[in-house]
Amino acid sequence: MQHPFRNPQYRNASDAGRVRLRVAALVAALLLTACGDSTAGLFGEALYERSCAGCHLADGSGGGGPAVGPGSDSVELTDEQLVGAIRVGPGSMPGFRRFSDEQVESLVVYLRELQAR
């Protein structure tokens, strides 16, 4: 079987690149849809564990994403800047616009608690 991105129907590398991009976008959309309201009713630490710890790690020391715990650059951010980062998602971080204001506030409070450890 021929590799799908080496298929002769794609005239050049940019065609194959567009197909890869579309496939990646579809996978991302499906993953986000699958998550659905999996964060409904979660606040603070529970919300952080579900939505943030995968990249920032449970202790905030960073992994796939930057550190957000003690001694991190995020300690220098204001609460409003943290809210903005959560909502918009700087860099490669996804934005969490679906979170309620109360959920975002609870994340900021939890981040401050985490940073104080």
Coordinates of C-alpha atoms in Angstrom, one line a residue:
M1 CA 0.0 0.0 0.0
Q2 CA 1.3 3.4 -0.9
H3 CA 1.8 6.0 1.8
P4 CA -1.2 8.4 1.6
F5 CA 1.0 11.5 1.5
R6 CA 3.1 10.1 -1.4
N7 CA 0.0 9.6 -3.5
P8 CA 0.5 10.8 -7.1
Q9 CA -2.8 12.7 -6.9
Y10 CA -0.9 15.4 -4.8
R11 CA 1.0 17.3 -7.4
N12 CA 3.7 18.6 -5.0
A13 CA 4.8 18.8 -1.5
S14 CA 2.6 21.8 -0.7
D15 CA -0.5 19.8 -1.7
A16 CA 0.6 17.1 0.7
G17 CA 1.3 19.7 3.4
R18 CA -2.2 21.1 3.0
V19 CA -3.7 17.7 3.4
R20 CA -1.6 17.1 6.6
L21 CA -2.7 20.4 8.0
R22 CA -6.4 19.6 7.3
V23 CA -6.0 16.1 8.9
A24 CA -4.3 17.7 12.0
A25 CA -7.1 20.3 12.2
L26 CA -9.8 17.6 12.0
V27 CA -8.1 15.5 14.7
A28 CA -7.8 18.6 16.9
A29 CA -11.5 19.4 16.4
L30 CA -12.5 15.9 17.2
L31 CA -10.4 15.8 20.3
L32 CA -11.9 19.1 21.5
T33 CA -15.4 17.9 20.7
A34 CA -14.8 14.7 22.6
C35 CA -13.8 16.7 25.6
G36 CA -17.1 18.5 25.5
D37 CA -18.2 19.6 28.9
S38 CA -15.8 17.4 30.7
T39 CA -14.8 20.5 32.8
A40 CA -18.3 21.5 33.8
G41 CA -18.6 21.9 37.5
L42 CA -14.8 21.7 38.1
F43 CA -13.0 24.5 39.9
G44 CA -9.5 25.3 41.3
E45 CA -7.3 22.3 41.7
A46 CA -9.7 19.8 40.0
L47 CA -9.9 22.1 37.0
Y48 CA -6.2 22.6 36.9
E49 CA -5.6 18.8 37.1
R50 CA -8.1 18.2 34.2
S51 CA -7.1 21.0 31.9
C52 CA -3.6 22.3 32.8
A53 CA -1.5 19.7 34.5
G54 CA -1.0 17.7 31.2
C55 CA 1.3 20.5 30.0
H56 CA 2.3 22.4 33.2
L57 CA 2.5 19.3 35.5
A58 CA 0.7 18.8 38.7
D59 CA 3.3 20.7 40.7
G60 CA 3.4 23.5 38.2
S61 CA 7.1 22.8 37.3
G62 CA 6.4 22.7 33.6
G63 CA 6.6 19.8 31.1
G64 CA 5.3 20.4 27.6
G65 CA 4.4 23.9 28.7
P66 CA 6.2 26.5 30.8
A67 CA 6.4 26.3 34.6
V68 CA 3.6 28.1 36.4
G69 CA 4.5 27.1 40.0
P70 CA 7.0 28.5 42.5
G71 CA 9.8 30.6 41.0
S72 CA 8.2 30.7 37.6
D73 CA 7.8 33.7 35.4
S74 CA 4.1 33.6 35.9
V75 CA 4.6 34.7 39.5
E76 CA 5.3 38.1 38.1
L77 CA 2.1 38.3 36.2
T78 CA -0.9 40.1 37.6
D79 CA -4.2 38.3 38.1
E80 CA -5.6 40.0 35.1
Q81 CA -2.7 38.8 33.0
L82 CA -3.2 35.3 34.2
V83 CA -6.9 35.6 33.3
G84 CA -5.9 36.8 29.8
A85 CA -3.5 33.9 29.4
I86 CA -6.1 31.4 30.4
R87 CA -8.7 32.9 28.1
V88 CA -6.6 33.6 25.0
G89 CA -3.7 31.0 25.3
P90 CA -0.4 32.6 24.5
G91 CA 2.0 30.9 22.1
S92 CA 1.1 27.2 21.6
M93 CA -1.2 27.1 24.6
P94 CA -4.9 26.7 23.7
G95 CA -7.3 29.3 24.9
F96 CA -10.0 28.3 27.4
R97 CA -12.9 30.6 26.4
R98 CA -15.4 27.9 27.4
F99 CA -14.5 28.3 31.0
S100 CA -16.9 30.4 33.1
D101 CA -15.6 33.5 34.8
E102 CA -15.9 31.6 38.1
Q103 CA -13.8 28.7 36.8
V104 CA -11.1 31.1 35.5
E105 CA -11.0 33.0 38.8
S106 CA -10.7 29.6 40.6
L107 CA -7.7 28.7 38.4
V108 CA -6.0 32.0 39.2
V109 CA -6.6 31.5 43.0
Y110 CA -5.2 27.9 42.7
L111 CA -2.2 29.1 40.7
R112 CA -1.4 31.6 43.4
E113 CA -1.7 28.8 46.0
L114 CA 0.5 26.6 43.9
Q115 CA 3.1 29.4 43.5
A116 CA 3.2 29.9 47.3
R117 CA 4.2 26.3 48.0

